[in-house]
Amino acid sequence: MLDQKDKQFLERAIELSRLGMESGQGGPFGCVIVKDGHIIGEGNNKVTSSNDPTAHAEVVAIREACKKLGTYQLEGCDIYTSCEPCPMCLGAIYWARPHRVIYANTREEAATIEFDDDFIYNEINAAMCDRKIPFIHAPHPGAKAIFTAWKNWEGKQKY
């Protein structure tokens, strides 16, 4: 069950979705990231206004929050988003490792307004040879050498 603060943060994400949509920045999606009861990152969809297919509300907010925190992790943070995250945002969220995600609309509801992620979910599970966009494996000794160097590099920062 959500408490009053949770509801306020979710409503801020929803407001960002409306503001972004009405200003012509992108689709109707908004997100806020909260740590210790304070908003540390906000975002709305800016795909069409920035010509950036990765400028989804969650990604925009994650970038802002990480910059503010000076880290690439969102441990101890909560993400409030106006809609269930798409596969790209879901991946970004898992890499950022927040405490939890609270969302309003579902991906099925997003599909009813022509934001259907099923194509991507299906592609993720498809064999490489069956994907709609060809993925061609081209092994290269230089690429393998970089991986070997990383494996042996004592100065690496694991994430």
mmCIF file of N, CA and C in Angstrom, residues 3 6 13 18 21 25 27 41 46 48-50 58 61 65 81 86 97-98 109 126-127 132 140 145 154:
data_model
loop_
_atom_site.group_PDB
_atom_site.id
_atom_site.type_symbol
_atom_site.label_atom_id
_atom_site.label_comp_id
_atom_site.label_asym_id
_atom_site.label_seq_id
_atom_site.Cartn_x
_atom_site.Cartn_y
_atom_site.Cartn_z
ATOM 1 N N ASP A 3 1.851 5.096 0.861
ATOM 2 C CA ASP A 3 1.552 6.130 1.844
ATOM 3 C C ASP A 3 1.361 7.466 1.122
ATOM 4 N N ASP A 6 4.338 8.596 -1.027
ATOM 5 C CA ASP A 6 4.408 7.814 -2.262
ATOM 6 C C ASP A 6 3.417 8.359 -3.289
ATOM 7 N N ALA A 13 5.253 12.433 -10.973
ATOM 8 C CA ALA A 13 5.630 11.738 -12.210
ATOM 9 C C ALA A 13 4.520 11.870 -13.252
ATOM 10 N N ARG A 18 2.268 14.760 -18.239
ATOM 11 C CA ARG A 18 1.352 15.706 -18.876
ATOM 12 C C ARG A 18 2.097 16.920 -19.417
ATOM 13 N N MET A 21 4.151 16.018 -22.528
ATOM 14 C CA MET A 21 3.259 15.785 -23.659
ATOM 15 C C MET A 21 2.727 17.107 -24.209
ATOM 16 N N GLN A 25 7.343 17.710 -26.118
ATOM 17 C CA GLN A 25 8.679 17.111 -25.963
ATOM 18 C C GLN A 25 8.712 15.633 -26.306
ATOM 19 N N GLY A 27 6.308 11.579 -25.776
ATOM 20 C CA GLY A 27 5.131 10.842 -25.358
ATOM 21 C C GLY A 27 4.728 11.128 -23.917
ATOM 22 N N GLY A 41 15.938 13.363 -8.998
ATOM 23 C CA GLY A 41 15.947 13.296 -10.455
ATOM 24 C C GLY A 41 14.541 13.302 -10.988
ATOM 25 N N LYS A 46 11.410 12.686 -23.913
ATOM 26 C CA LYS A 46 11.912 13.727 -24.811
ATOM 27 C C LYS A 46 12.401 13.132 -26.134
ATOM 28 N N THR A 48 11.038 12.672 -29.180
ATOM 29 C CA THR A 48 10.838 13.387 -30.446
ATOM 30 C C THR A 48 11.471 14.774 -30.442
ATOM 31 N N SER A 49 11.524 15.430 -29.300
ATOM 32 C CA SER A 49 12.100 16.779 -29.258
ATOM 33 C C SER A 49 13.621 16.767 -29.274
ATOM 34 N N SER A 50 14.222 15.664 -28.837
ATOM 35 C CA SER A 50 15.687 15.583 -28.807
ATOM 36 C C SER A 50 16.244 14.667 -29.903
ATOM 37 N N GLU A 58 12.267 7.585 -17.738
ATOM 38 C CA GLU A 58 13.074 6.908 -16.720
ATOM 39 C C GLU A 58 14.568 7.121 -16.956
ATOM 40 N N ALA A 61 15.515 10.684 -16.044
ATOM 41 C CA ALA A 61 15.550 10.846 -14.585
ATOM 42 C C ALA A 61 16.737 10.119 -13.963
ATOM 43 N N ALA A 65 19.569 11.910 -11.699
ATOM 44 C CA ALA A 65 19.787 11.476 -10.315
ATOM 45 C C ALA A 65 21.218 10.999 -10.100
ATOM 46 N N THR A 81 7.088 6.233 -11.614
ATOM 47 C CA THR A 81 6.919 6.478 -13.032
ATOM 48 C C THR A 81 5.448 6.360 -13.431
ATOM 49 N N CYS A 86 9.341 0.354 -20.130
ATOM 50 C CA CYS A 86 9.572 -0.450 -21.332
ATOM 51 C C CYS A 86 10.812 -1.324 -21.113
ATOM 52 N N ARG A 97 20.038 -0.274 -10.003
ATOM 53 C CA ARG A 97 19.792 -0.947 -8.729
ATOM 54 C C ARG A 97 19.063 -0.113 -7.666
ATOM 55 N N PRO A 98 17.906 0.460 -8.005
ATOM 56 C CA PRO A 98 17.144 1.182 -6.978
ATOM 57 C C PRO A 98 16.505 0.205 -5.989
ATOM 58 N N GLU A 109 -1.940 -0.996 -20.903
ATOM 59 C CA GLU A 109 -2.632 0.280 -21.109
ATOM 60 C C GLU A 109 -1.858 1.152 -22.093
ATOM 61 N N ALA A 126 13.723 -14.050 -28.837
ATOM 62 C CA ALA A 126 13.902 -14.732 -30.126
ATOM 63 C C ALA A 126 15.365 -15.125 -30.326
ATOM 64 N N ALA A 127 15.566 -16.222 -31.024
ATOM 65 C CA ALA A 127 16.926 -16.617 -31.410
ATOM 66 C C ALA A 127 17.492 -15.536 -32.329
ATOM 67 N N LYS A 132 13.914 -9.654 -36.113
ATOM 68 C CA LYS A 132 13.501 -8.817 -37.235
ATOM 69 C C LYS A 132 14.635 -7.916 -37.725
ATOM 70 N N HIS A 140 36.276 -11.076 -33.284
ATOM 71 C CA HIS A 140 37.481 -10.342 -33.677
ATOM 72 C C HIS A 140 38.529 -10.480 -32.570
ATOM 73 N N ALA A 145 40.888 -9.455 -27.089
ATOM 74 C CA ALA A 145 42.053 -8.977 -26.323
ATOM 75 C C ALA A 145 41.655 -7.921 -25.293
ATOM 76 N N GLU A 154 43.925 -4.753 -12.808
ATOM 77 C CA GLU A 154 43.758 -4.599 -11.359
ATOM 78 C C GLU A 154 43.042 -3.308 -11.002
#
